[in-house]
mmCIF file of C-alpha atoms and ligand atoms in Angstrom:
data_model
loop_
_atom_site.group_PDB
_atom_site.id
_atom_site.type_symbol
_atom_site.label_atom_id
_atom_site.label_comp_id
_atom_site.label_asym_id
_atom_site.label_seq_id
_atom_site.Cartn_x
_atom_site.Cartn_y
_atom_site.Cartn_z
ATOM 1 C CA MET A 1 0.000 0.000 0.000
ATOM 2 C CA ILE A 2 1.402 3.372 -1.008
ATOM 3 C CA MET A 3 1.267 5.928 1.767
ATOM 4 C CA THR A 4 -0.529 9.223 1.250
ATOM 5 C CA ASN A 5 2.637 11.291 1.643
ATOM 6 C CA GLU A 6 4.310 9.216 -1.099
ATOM 7 C CA LEU A 7 1.367 9.998 -3.396
ATOM 8 C CA GLU A 8 1.564 13.681 -2.571
ATOM 9 C CA ARG A 9 5.303 13.799 -3.181
ATOM 10 C CA ALA A 10 4.858 12.026 -6.520
ATOM 11 C CA PHE A 11 2.108 14.447 -7.582
ATOM 12 C CA GLN A 12 4.005 17.517 -6.468
ATOM 13 C CA GLY A 13 7.206 16.226 -8.080
ATOM 14 C CA ALA A 14 5.397 15.714 -11.359
ATOM 15 C CA SER A 15 3.689 19.103 -11.134
ATOM 16 C CA ALA A 16 6.915 20.894 -10.230
ATOM 17 C CA GLU A 17 8.254 20.124 -13.686
ATOM 18 C CA ALA A 18 5.090 21.474 -15.327
ATOM 19 C CA PRO A 19 3.882 22.349 -17.786
ATOM 20 C CA TYR A 20 3.679 19.083 -19.674
ATOM 21 C CA ASP A 21 2.253 19.050 -23.160
ATOM 22 C CA SER A 22 -0.502 16.536 -22.367
ATOM 23 C CA LEU A 23 -2.185 14.476 -19.702
ATOM 24 C CA GLU A 24 -0.395 11.375 -21.066
ATOM 25 C CA THR A 25 3.043 12.923 -20.467
ATOM 26 C CA PHE A 26 1.957 14.097 -17.043
ATOM 27 C CA GLU A 27 0.794 10.588 -16.120
ATOM 28 C CA LYS A 28 4.004 9.008 -17.464
ATOM 29 C CA VAL A 29 6.097 11.275 -15.240
ATOM 30 C CA LEU A 30 3.777 10.581 -12.315
ATOM 31 C CA ALA A 31 4.041 6.791 -12.862
ATOM 32 C CA LEU A 32 7.852 7.000 -12.812
ATOM 33 C CA ARG A 33 7.676 8.616 -9.405
ATOM 34 C CA LEU A 34 5.314 6.046 -7.903
ATOM 35 C CA PRO A 35 6.265 2.637 -6.506
ATOM 36 C CA SER A 36 5.415 0.267 -9.372
ATOM 37 C CA GLU A 37 3.512 -2.455 -7.543
ATOM 38 C CA ASP A 38 0.246 -0.526 -7.173
ATOM 39 C CA SER A 39 -1.668 -0.372 -10.459
ATOM 40 C CA SER A 40 -4.343 1.990 -9.158
ATOM 41 C CA ALA A 41 -1.818 4.486 -7.799
ATOM 42 C CA ILE A 42 -2.469 7.189 -10.405
ATOM 43 C CA ASN A 43 -6.178 7.058 -9.713
ATOM 44 C CA ARG A 44 -5.454 7.344 -5.986
ATOM 45 C CA VAL A 45 -3.332 10.419 -6.643
ATOM 46 C CA TYR A 46 -6.197 11.965 -8.587
ATOM 47 C CA ARG A 47 -8.718 11.017 -5.912
ATOM 48 C CA ARG A 48 -6.652 12.833 -3.337
ATOM 49 C CA MET A 49 -5.493 15.812 -5.351
ATOM 50 C CA ILE A 50 -8.526 16.667 -7.490
ATOM 51 C CA PRO A 51 -11.232 17.960 -5.154
ATOM 52 C CA ARG A 52 -14.233 15.621 -5.192
ATOM 53 C CA TRP A 53 -16.689 18.539 -5.197
ATOM 54 C CA HIS A 54 -15.983 19.130 -8.903
ATOM 55 C CA PHE A 55 -18.528 16.397 -9.715
ATOM 56 C CA ALA A 56 -21.369 17.768 -7.577
ATOM 57 C CA MET A 57 -20.521 21.274 -8.790
ATOM 58 C CA LEU A 58 -20.709 20.316 -12.479
ATOM 59 C CA ASN A 59 -24.023 18.563 -11.783
ATOM 60 C CA ASP A 60 -25.486 21.652 -10.077
ATOM 61 C CA THR A 61 -27.917 22.602 -12.826
ATOM 62 C CA GLU A 62 -29.046 25.826 -11.160
ATOM 63 C CA ARG A 63 -25.453 27.025 -10.827
ATOM 64 C CA ASN A 64 -24.721 26.159 -14.458
ATOM 65 C CA ARG A 65 -27.941 27.756 -15.715
ATOM 66 C CA THR A 66 -27.423 31.032 -13.845
ATOM 67 C CA PHE A 67 -23.793 31.433 -14.973
ATOM 68 C CA HIS A 68 -24.878 30.654 -18.543
ATOM 69 C CA GLU A 69 -27.686 33.222 -18.291
ATOM 70 C CA ALA A 70 -25.269 35.804 -16.887
ATOM 71 C CA LEU A 71 -22.762 35.219 -19.690
ATOM 72 C CA ARG A 72 -25.531 35.590 -22.295
ATOM 73 C CA ALA A 73 -26.527 38.903 -20.661
ATOM 74 C CA GLN A 74 -23.014 40.322 -20.192
ATOM 75 C CA VAL A 75 -20.992 39.174 -23.224
ATOM 76 C CA ALA A 76 -21.352 41.279 -26.367
ATOM 77 C CA PRO A 77 -20.607 39.680 -29.753
ATOM 78 C CA GLY A 78 -16.890 39.608 -30.586
ATOM 79 C CA GLN A 79 -15.620 40.241 -27.070
ATOM 80 C CA LEU A 80 -12.707 38.544 -25.296
ATOM 81 C CA VAL A 81 -13.636 36.704 -22.084
ATOM 82 C CA LEU A 82 -11.221 35.675 -19.350
ATOM 83 C CA ASP A 83 -12.306 32.646 -17.262
ATOM 84 C CA VAL A 84 -10.230 32.309 -14.103
ATOM 85 C CA GLY A 85 -10.258 28.795 -12.603
ATOM 86 C CA THR A 86 -11.789 27.020 -15.550
ATOM 87 C CA GLY A 87 -11.995 23.484 -14.125
ATOM 88 C CA SER A 88 -13.561 21.432 -16.910
ATOM 89 C CA GLY A 89 -13.659 24.505 -19.186
ATOM 90 C CA LEU A 90 -17.427 24.845 -18.755
ATOM 91 C CA LEU A 91 -17.759 28.621 -18.280
ATOM 92 C CA ALA A 92 -15.248 29.385 -21.060
ATOM 93 C CA MET A 93 -17.264 27.210 -23.450
ATOM 94 C CA MET A 94 -20.464 28.944 -22.323
ATOM 95 C CA ALA A 95 -18.793 32.309 -23.010
ATOM 96 C CA VAL A 96 -18.145 31.546 -26.685
ATOM 97 C CA ARG A 97 -21.611 30.067 -26.990
ATOM 98 C CA ALA A 98 -22.835 33.423 -25.631
ATOM 99 C CA GLY A 99 -21.075 35.229 -28.502
ATOM 100 C CA ALA A 100 -17.497 35.890 -27.353
ATOM 101 C CA ARG A 101 -14.962 35.804 -30.188
ATOM 102 C CA ALA A 102 -12.625 33.917 -27.839
ATOM 103 C CA ALA A 103 -12.234 32.845 -24.255
ATOM 104 C CA VAL A 104 -8.871 32.579 -22.553
ATOM 105 C CA SER A 105 -9.034 30.462 -19.441
ATOM 106 C CA CYS A 106 -6.558 29.392 -16.809
ATOM 107 C CA GLU A 107 -6.457 26.545 -14.329
ATOM 108 C CA VAL A 108 -3.830 26.192 -11.649
ATOM 109 C CA LEU A 109 -4.104 22.385 -11.254
ATOM 110 C CA GLU A 110 -2.277 20.966 -14.234
ATOM 111 C CA PRO A 111 -4.146 17.663 -14.735
ATOM 112 C CA ILE A 112 -7.443 19.560 -14.638
ATOM 113 C CA ALA A 113 -6.126 22.041 -17.211
ATOM 114 C CA HIS A 114 -5.160 19.175 -19.519
ATOM 115 C CA MET A 115 -8.570 17.602 -19.092
ATOM 116 C CA ALA A 116 -10.254 20.943 -19.874
ATOM 117 C CA ARG A 117 -8.309 21.056 -23.171
ATOM 118 C CA ARG A 118 -9.567 17.565 -24.032
ATOM 119 C CA ILE A 119 -13.151 18.482 -23.175
ATOM 120 C CA ILE A 120 -12.956 21.689 -25.182
ATOM 121 C CA ALA A 121 -11.513 19.776 -28.175
ATOM 122 C CA ALA A 122 -14.257 17.137 -27.886
ATOM 123 C CA ASN A 123 -16.765 20.006 -28.093
ATOM 124 C CA ASP A 124 -15.028 21.438 -31.210
ATOM 125 C CA LEU A 125 -14.124 24.690 -29.482
ATOM 126 C CA SER A 126 -10.306 24.539 -29.402
ATOM 127 C CA GLU A 127 -10.081 27.318 -32.002
ATOM 128 C CA ARG A 128 -11.830 29.767 -29.714
ATOM 129 C CA VAL A 129 -11.180 28.545 -26.169
ATOM 130 C CA SER A 130 -7.649 28.257 -24.815
ATOM 131 C CA VAL A 131 -6.551 26.896 -21.442
ATOM 132 C CA LEU A 132 -3.385 27.991 -19.683
ATOM 133 C CA SER A 133 -1.978 25.658 -17.028
ATOM 134 C CA LYS A 134 -1.225 28.429 -14.580
ATOM 135 C CA SER A 135 -2.522 30.597 -11.818
ATOM 136 C CA SER A 136 -4.277 33.800 -12.853
ATOM 137 C CA PHE A 137 -1.663 35.670 -10.798
ATOM 138 C CA ASP A 138 0.975 34.573 -13.349
ATOM 139 C CA LEU A 139 -0.947 35.728 -16.445
ATOM 140 C CA SER A 140 0.110 38.722 -18.460
ATOM 141 C CA VAL A 141 -1.319 40.560 -21.436
ATOM 142 C CA GLY A 142 0.759 40.110 -24.571
ATOM 143 C CA ARG A 143 2.096 36.708 -23.512
ATOM 144 C CA ASP A 144 -1.072 34.919 -22.319
ATOM 145 C CA LEU A 145 -3.915 37.200 -23.429
ATOM 146 C CA PRO A 146 -3.852 38.991 -26.811
ATOM 147 C CA THR A 147 -5.428 42.124 -25.245
ATOM 148 C CA LEU A 148 -7.039 43.189 -22.006
ATOM 149 C CA ALA A 149 -10.254 41.187 -21.591
ATOM 150 C CA ASP A 150 -13.760 42.645 -21.952
ATOM 151 C CA VAL A 151 -15.379 40.269 -19.466
ATOM 152 C CA LEU A 152 -14.096 38.334 -16.451
ATOM 153 C CA VAL A 153 -15.989 35.276 -15.306
ATOM 154 C CA THR A 154 -14.773 33.426 -12.243
ATOM 155 C CA GLU A 155 -16.499 30.850 -10.127
ATOM 156 C CA THR A 156 -13.826 30.626 -7.457
ATOM 157 C CA ILE A 157 -16.358 30.599 -4.636
ATOM 158 C CA ASP A 158 -16.653 28.290 -1.643
ATOM 159 C CA CYS A 159 -19.574 27.936 0.782
ATOM 160 C CA GLY A 160 -18.316 30.971 2.743
ATOM 161 C CA LEU A 161 -17.753 33.034 -0.464
ATOM 162 C CA LEU A 162 -14.101 34.027 0.047
ATOM 163 C CA GLY A 163 -12.273 30.761 0.767
ATOM 164 C CA GLU A 164 -11.225 30.039 -2.817
ATOM 165 C CA GLY A 165 -9.710 33.479 -3.241
ATOM 166 C CA ILE A 166 -12.228 35.414 -5.320
ATOM 167 C CA LEU A 167 -11.217 38.757 -3.754
ATOM 168 C CA PRO A 168 -7.490 38.648 -4.669
ATOM 169 C CA ILE A 169 -8.332 37.015 -8.030
ATOM 170 C CA VAL A 170 -10.664 39.866 -9.011
ATOM 171 C CA HIS A 171 -8.292 42.521 -7.623
ATOM 172 C CA HIS A 172 -5.376 41.163 -9.639
ATOM 173 C CA ALA A 173 -7.436 40.738 -12.811
ATOM 174 C CA ARG A 174 -8.809 44.298 -12.559
ATOM 175 C CA GLU A 175 -5.319 45.705 -12.139
ATOM 176 C CA HIS A 176 -3.546 43.687 -14.845
ATOM 177 C CA LEU A 177 -5.855 41.753 -17.158
ATOM 178 C CA LEU A 178 -9.136 43.635 -17.750
ATOM 179 C CA ARG A 179 -10.262 46.745 -19.602
ATOM 180 C CA PRO A 180 -11.304 49.446 -17.125
ATOM 181 C CA GLU A 181 -14.954 49.089 -18.181
ATOM 182 C CA ALA A 182 -14.878 45.261 -18.189
ATOM 183 C CA ARG A 183 -17.953 43.339 -17.024
ATOM 184 C CA ILE A 184 -17.317 41.090 -14.041
ATOM 185 C CA ILE A 185 -19.306 37.939 -13.300
ATOM 186 C CA PRO A 186 -20.261 37.837 -10.464
ATOM 187 C CA ALA A 187 -20.768 41.608 -10.195
ATOM 188 C CA ARG A 188 -21.626 41.706 -6.501
ATOM 189 C CA ALA A 189 -22.045 39.454 -3.493
ATOM 190 C CA ARG A 190 -23.486 39.598 0.002
ATOM 191 C CA ILE A 191 -22.748 37.479 3.058
ATOM 192 C CA VAL A 192 -25.834 36.787 5.181
ATOM 193 C CA PHE A 193 -25.822 35.130 8.609
ATOM 194 C CA ALA A 194 -28.147 33.905 11.352
ATOM 195 C CA LEU A 195 -27.698 32.883 14.993
ATOM 196 C CA LEU A 196 -27.584 29.094 15.086
ATOM 197 C CA GLU A 197 -28.759 26.801 17.870
ATOM 198 C CA SER A 198 -27.592 23.252 17.192
ATOM 199 C CA SER A 199 -25.773 21.087 19.715
ATOM 200 C CA ALA A 200 -25.657 18.396 16.995
ATOM 201 C CA ILE A 201 -23.571 20.599 14.678
ATOM 202 C CA HIS A 202 -21.476 21.902 17.592
ATOM 203 C CA ARG A 203 -20.516 18.303 18.433
ATOM 204 C CA ASN A 204 -18.753 18.067 15.057
ATOM 205 C CA ASN A 205 -16.088 20.492 16.241
ATOM 206 C CA PHE A 206 -16.018 20.458 20.052
ATOM 207 C CA VAL A 207 -15.975 17.732 22.706
ATOM 208 C CA PHE A 208 -16.030 17.995 26.490
ATOM 209 C CA GLU A 209 -16.767 14.587 28.023
ATOM 210 C CA ALA A 210 -16.540 11.030 26.734
ATOM 211 C CA SER A 211 -17.584 8.002 28.849
ATOM 212 C CA GLY A 212 -17.152 10.039 32.025
ATOM 213 C CA PHE A 213 -13.663 11.304 31.120
ATOM 214 C CA ASP A 214 -12.857 14.973 30.621
ATOM 215 C CA VAL A 215 -11.451 15.091 27.079
ATOM 216 C CA SER A 216 -12.025 18.818 26.581
ATOM 217 C CA MET A 217 -8.319 19.431 25.960
ATOM 218 C CA PHE A 218 -8.899 17.838 22.563
ATOM 219 C CA ASN A 219 -10.576 21.116 21.568
ATOM 220 C CA HIS A 220 -7.055 22.425 21.025
ATOM 221 C CA PHE A 221 -7.488 20.823 17.597
ATOM 222 C CA SER A 222 -10.947 22.290 16.847
ATOM 223 C CA THR A 223 -11.136 24.488 13.809
ATOM 224 C CA ARG A 224 -11.584 28.187 14.532
ATOM 225 C CA GLU A 225 -12.706 28.684 10.951
ATOM 226 C CA TYR A 226 -15.981 27.935 9.208
ATOM 227 C CA PHE A 227 -16.791 24.545 7.772
ATOM 228 C CA PRO A 228 -19.480 23.365 5.323
ATOM 229 C CA VAL A 229 -22.737 22.033 6.764
ATOM 230 C CA ARG A 230 -25.905 20.954 4.969
ATOM 231 C CA LEU A 231 -28.114 22.682 7.526
ATOM 232 C CA VAL A 232 -31.308 20.855 6.631
ATOM 233 C CA THR A 233 -29.757 17.494 7.624
ATOM 234 C CA TRP A 234 -29.112 18.500 11.262
ATOM 235 C CA ASP A 235 -31.437 19.339 14.156
ATOM 236 C CA HIS A 236 -31.203 23.093 14.465
ATOM 237 C CA THR A 237 -33.071 26.326 15.154
ATOM 238 C CA LEU A 238 -32.312 29.730 13.703
ATOM 239 C CA LEU A 239 -32.584 32.142 16.653
ATOM 240 C CA SER A 240 -32.537 35.272 14.469
ATOM 241 C CA ILE A 241 -33.705 36.325 11.065
ATOM 242 C CA PRO A 242 -31.091 36.270 8.254
ATOM 243 C CA THR A 243 -28.993 39.437 8.581
ATOM 244 C CA LYS A 244 -26.460 41.078 6.280
ATOM 245 C CA ALA A 245 -22.795 40.952 7.336
ATOM 246 C CA PHE A 246 -20.962 42.300 4.263
ATOM 247 C CA ASP A 247 -21.567 43.516 0.717
ATOM 248 C CA PHE A 248 -18.904 43.176 -1.979
ATOM 249 C CA ASP A 249 -18.940 45.016 -5.283
ATOM 250 C CA PHE A 250 -16.460 43.313 -7.592
ATOM 251 C CA ARG A 251 -16.859 46.148 -10.157
ATOM 252 C CA GLU A 252 -15.092 48.410 -7.670
ATOM 253 C CA PHE A 253 -12.103 47.395 -5.594
ATOM 254 C CA PRO A 254 -13.838 45.815 -2.596
ATOM 255 C CA PRO A 255 -11.884 46.033 0.667
ATOM 256 C CA THR A 256 -9.749 42.997 1.464
ATOM 257 C CA SER A 257 -10.441 43.164 5.195
ATOM 258 C CA ARG A 258 -13.167 44.615 7.382
ATOM 259 C CA VAL A 259 -14.674 44.253 10.830
ATOM 260 C CA THR A 260 -18.234 45.182 11.668
ATOM 261 C CA ARG A 261 -20.522 44.854 14.670
ATOM 262 C CA VAL A 262 -24.108 43.954 13.892
ATOM 263 C CA PRO A 263 -26.833 44.053 16.559
ATOM 264 C CA VAL A 264 -29.233 41.143 16.064
ATOM 265 C CA GLU A 265 -32.559 40.638 17.783
ATOM 266 C CA VAL A 266 -32.990 37.183 19.297
ATOM 267 C CA ARG A 267 -36.368 35.892 18.095
ATOM 268 C CA GLN A 268 -36.560 32.831 20.331
ATOM 269 C CA SER A 269 -34.847 31.966 23.633
ATOM 270 C CA GLY A 270 -32.052 29.487 23.153
ATOM 271 C CA THR A 271 -28.359 28.726 23.032
ATOM 272 C CA VAL A 272 -26.243 30.178 20.260
ATOM 273 C CA HIS A 273 -23.781 27.438 19.306
ATOM 274 C CA GLY A 274 -22.472 29.322 16.331
ATOM 275 C CA ILE A 275 -23.238 31.325 13.254
ATOM 276 C CA VAL A 276 -24.514 29.906 9.999
ATOM 277 C CA PHE A 277 -23.851 32.004 6.934
ATOM 278 C CA TRP A 278 -24.161 31.888 3.191
ATOM 279 C CA PHE A 279 -23.729 34.074 0.120
ATOM 280 C CA GLU A 280 -26.085 35.792 -2.296
ATOM 281 C CA LEU A 281 -24.445 36.378 -5.669
ATOM 282 C CA ASP A 282 -25.582 38.993 -8.143
ATOM 283 C CA LEU A 283 -24.269 37.776 -11.489
ATOM 284 C CA GLY A 284 -25.494 41.004 -13.118
ATOM 285 C CA ASP A 285 -28.809 42.165 -14.636
ATOM 286 C CA GLY A 286 -31.002 40.412 -12.103
ATOM 287 C CA VAL A 287 -29.354 36.965 -12.267
ATOM 288 C CA HIS A 288 -28.964 35.665 -8.721
ATOM 289 C CA LEU A 289 -27.510 32.564 -7.091
ATOM 290 C CA SER A 290 -27.343 31.632 -3.409
ATOM 291 C CA ASN A 291 -26.439 28.751 -1.106
ATOM 292 C CA ALA A 292 -29.045 29.860 1.454
ATOM 293 C CA PRO A 293 -30.538 27.037 3.558
ATOM 294 C CA SER A 294 -33.764 27.572 1.598
ATOM 295 C CA ASN A 295 -31.947 26.241 -1.482
ATOM 296 C CA PRO A 296 -31.062 22.675 -0.417
ATOM 297 C CA ARG A 297 -30.360 21.566 -4.004
ATOM 298 C CA SER A 298 -27.302 23.835 -4.276
ATOM 299 C CA HIS A 299 -24.091 21.779 -4.288
ATOM 300 C CA TRP A 300 -22.684 24.437 -1.939
ATOM 301 C CA MET A 301 -23.565 23.697 1.656
ATOM 302 C CA GLN A 302 -23.917 26.518 4.180
ATOM 303 C CA ALA A 303 -20.903 27.741 6.155
ATOM 304 C CA VAL A 304 -20.920 27.307 9.951
ATOM 305 C CA LEU A 305 -18.594 28.775 12.527
ATOM 306 C CA CYS A 306 -19.063 27.261 16.013
ATOM 307 C CA PHE A 307 -18.176 28.938 19.297
ATOM 308 C CA GLU A 308 -16.324 26.853 21.892
ATOM 309 C CA ARG A 309 -18.494 28.291 24.662
ATOM 310 C CA PRO A 310 -22.107 28.606 23.440
ATOM 311 C CA LEU A 311 -24.097 31.520 24.904
ATOM 312 C CA HIS A 312 -27.679 31.547 26.114
ATOM 313 C CA PHE A 313 -29.923 34.416 24.993
ATOM 314 C CA ASP A 314 -33.481 35.212 25.977
ATOM 315 C CA ARG A 315 -36.068 36.129 23.418
ATOM 316 C CA GLY A 316 -36.013 39.865 22.726
ATOM 317 C CA ALA A 317 -32.369 40.306 23.737
ATOM 318 C CA THR A 318 -29.919 41.897 21.365
ATOM 319 C CA ALA A 319 -26.904 39.812 20.431
ATOM 320 C CA VAL A 320 -23.967 41.836 19.159
ATOM 321 C CA VAL A 321 -22.300 39.831 16.427
ATOM 322 C CA GLU A 322 -18.828 40.799 15.322
ATOM 323 C CA ALA A 323 -18.205 39.842 11.715
ATOM 324 C CA ALA A 324 -14.786 40.079 10.120
ATOM 325 C CA HIS A 325 -13.185 39.056 6.868
ATOM 326 C CA ASP A 326 -9.785 39.195 5.277
ATOM 327 C CA ALA A 327 -8.856 38.372 1.682
ATOM 328 C CA THR A 328 -9.738 34.683 1.969
ATOM 329 C CA SER A 329 -11.772 34.022 5.104
ATOM 330 C CA VAL A 330 -14.738 35.133 7.223
ATOM 331 C CA TRP A 331 -15.086 34.965 11.018
ATOM 332 C CA PHE A 332 -17.750 35.714 13.563
ATOM 333 C CA ASN A 333 -17.725 36.365 17.270
ATOM 334 C CA ILE A 334 -20.608 37.008 19.615
ATOM 335 C CA HIS A 335 -20.906 39.156 22.702
ATOM 336 C CA PRO A 336 -23.039 38.279 25.749
ATOM 337 C CA PRO A 337 -26.566 39.721 25.963
ATOM 338 C CA ILE A 338 -26.509 43.487 26.422
ATOM 339 C CA GLU A 339 -30.156 44.357 26.859
ATOM 340 C CA ARG A 340 -33.583 42.901 27.248
ATOM 341 C CA LYS A 341 -36.795 44.182 25.779
ATOM 342 C CA SER A 342 -40.054 43.676 27.587
ATOM 343 C CA ILE A 343 -42.160 41.499 25.336
HETATM 344 C C1 LIG B 401 -14.918 26.062 -8.100
HETATM 345 S S1 LIG B 401 -13.950 25.514 -9.441
HETATM 346 C C2 LIG B 401 -14.885 26.129 -10.811
HETATM 347 C C3 LIG B 401 -14.577 25.452 -12.124
HETATM 348 C C4 LIG B 401 -15.305 26.015 -13.337
HETATM 349 N N1 LIG B 401 -15.045 27.430 -13.508
HETATM 350 C C5 LIG B 401 -16.797 25.808 -13.255
HETATM 351 O O1 LIG B 401 -17.496 26.775 -12.910
HETATM 352 O O2 LIG B 401 -17.269 24.703 -13.501
HETATM 353 C C6 LIG B 401 -12.573 26.630 -9.336
HETATM 354 C C7 LIG B 401 -11.326 26.166 -10.063
HETATM 355 O O3 LIG B 401 -10.427 27.265 -10.055
HETATM 356 C C8 LIG B 401 -9.102 26.815 -9.887
HETATM 357 N N2 LIG B 401 -8.385 28.015 -9.366
HETATM 358 C C9 LIG B 401 -8.552 28.592 -8.155
HETATM 359 N N3 LIG B 401 -7.825 29.733 -8.075
HETATM 360 C C10 LIG B 401 -7.210 29.881 -9.285
HETATM 361 C C11 LIG B 401 -6.355 30.878 -9.823
HETATM 362 N N4 LIG B 401 -6.003 31.966 -9.123
HETATM 363 N N5 LIG B 401 -5.899 30.706 -11.084
HETATM 364 C C12 LIG B 401 -6.249 29.618 -11.807
HETATM 365 N N6 LIG B 401 -7.068 28.640 -11.347
HETATM 366 C C13 LIG B 401 -7.561 28.775 -10.106
HETATM 367 C C14 LIG B 401 -9.239 25.627 -8.967
HETATM 368 O O4 LIG B 401 -8.164 24.720 -9.121
HETATM 369 C C15 LIG B 401 -10.563 25.017 -9.454
HETATM 370 O O5 LIG B 401 -10.355 24.033 -10.436
#
């Protein structure tokens, strides 16, 4: 049995010599770096290195439909579209179907970039859609793009909006790769949160007692960041109405870090174990997409951040929620009850 770290070293070794001209060459180099006795080793490398969510994402028909609709609304005939993080090449292919003269796309994971080229060729679009095996931060006009692009499309969005790096990606593209008046898909986004009561979800990240032993020191390893949760599958109560934390306008230069304090009325007495949050995307011209709990078919789950010490609030109290984000993450904190209303 090949150990995981051997697989990772083999993959990284093969990728370090990138770019290869094809997936076949890439796999030959990978095979040379793997112990020979395991015939399924290359598939195990892919299973570990290519995020599994690509499949659910590509099968998310609402996501695909709304990005397609947005591209049809934003791309004018003959324009050049830049697709950052092309994956299978889907959005770049949609862009030329929407009328772009060409789409230049990039994908940082080399095997995925090779596969995108194959998929694009199989769809007879290689003349108009190109794929660069590199990070968008390494692209330059003249070498990789013939001109500044007229439209940027990027679906580099995780359940908490910022975790895949959409803020720095858009910032960099606006500064180096796009015309000043370029359309950006998505155009805007909002992060919305609610107070979450759910001991069941909290137990996924914190532990205090097991079989009569105090094991609470294990919480040293709890994540302090958000994690994806399909809210509908867990016992839970939302103790507040959905409330806005942050707005982002990708057509401007949105700030890369902010802190805000949001007073939230507690609608029902209970224990706040954490904050559940999600995004609302405005893809332009009234095309919207969200991973709100009310949309359980979205492949994106909701994002949950749990507090180590849950806080009890009475109905009518005001919880002060501190929301913060930097370029690639979002955090929440909560302050003890500050006032009570007579109800
Ligand atoms: C969420 S997937 C979306 C794939 C595809 N655009 C779609 O909508 O089906 C994002 C992809 O972007 C790639 N990626 C993330 N940041 C990137 C960057 N700065 N430059 C190039 N690729 C990037 C990831 O490897 C991943 O394959």
